[in-house]
C-alpha angles and dihedrals in degrees: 000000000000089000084057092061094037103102089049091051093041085063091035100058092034090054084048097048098039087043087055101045087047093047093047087048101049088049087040081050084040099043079057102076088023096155096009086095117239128012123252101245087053095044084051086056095046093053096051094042078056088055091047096050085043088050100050089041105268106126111226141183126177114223116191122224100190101185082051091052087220147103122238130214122239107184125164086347088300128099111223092168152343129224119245126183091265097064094064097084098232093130088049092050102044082048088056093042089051101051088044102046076049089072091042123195126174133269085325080072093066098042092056099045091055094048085040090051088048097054090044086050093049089045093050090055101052085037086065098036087054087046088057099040093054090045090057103047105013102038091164092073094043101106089039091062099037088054106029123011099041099049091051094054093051089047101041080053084057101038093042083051092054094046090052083044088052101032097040110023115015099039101027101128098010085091101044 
């Protein structure tokens, strides 16, 4: 019965392993720059989500609070936000590179988690960038779309990239 069961928990204990190495090293990454205010890969994206408000004429300016261990937001003279460790979308993306590594395939799996990672990367930037903009100008919808509309759009980034992994890459010709 259990051979039944071995290719599901094949997946199954590959997803866990792979998920648990990525997440230790991110809070080893993390442990790293504990009280020296925001980590480098989330002050990188800071800073472009910053480029992208200046470019599309919303003046930005990116303030640190150190003992907050965050980056605030200064947009139009107003500060809508600030950027903390947990908007840069690591934990979404080692989430994605370990269900995907799960249904490995080859050389085509790291192609597609580097072009996946991109795209997550991209979309959290302008996630970020839309979050600040509505809470400048529409501040009434600013806790709907920090708690609802912006996540889903993170995540269904993440949900519609693993069903083009599993339709088009980890299943292709199982099926035939």
């Amino acid at each position: 019965m259990l051979k039944d069961f071995k290719p599901v928990l094949s997946i199954l204990l590959r997803f866990i392993i792979i998920y648990l190495v990525l997440l230790f090293g991110y809070q080893f990454y993390l442990n790293e720059f504990k009280g020296t205010g925001l980590d480098p890969f989330s002050r990188l994206i800071a800073d472009q989500v910053m480029w992208i408000q200046n470019l599309i004429n919303y003046p930005t300016k990116l303030f640190d609070d150190i003992r907050g261990e965050s980056v605030w937001f200064n947009v139009k003279n107003y500060y809508p936000t600030r950027m903390v460790e947990g908007c840069n979308a690591i934990s979404v993306m080692i989430l994605f590179v370990s269900f995907v590594f799960a249904f490995y395939k080859g050389k085509k799996t790291f192609v597609f988690v580097l072009i996946g990672l991109l795209a997550l990367y991209i979309m959290n930037v302008l996630r970020i960038a839309g979050l600040n903009i509505v809470m400048r100008d529409y501040q009434q919808y600013g806790k709907m779309s920090h708690d609802f509309v912006f996540p889903a759009v993170i995540y269904g980034s993440v949900v519609l990239l693993w069903l083009v992994w599993i339709k088009f890459f980890a299943l292709k010709n199982e099926n035939s």
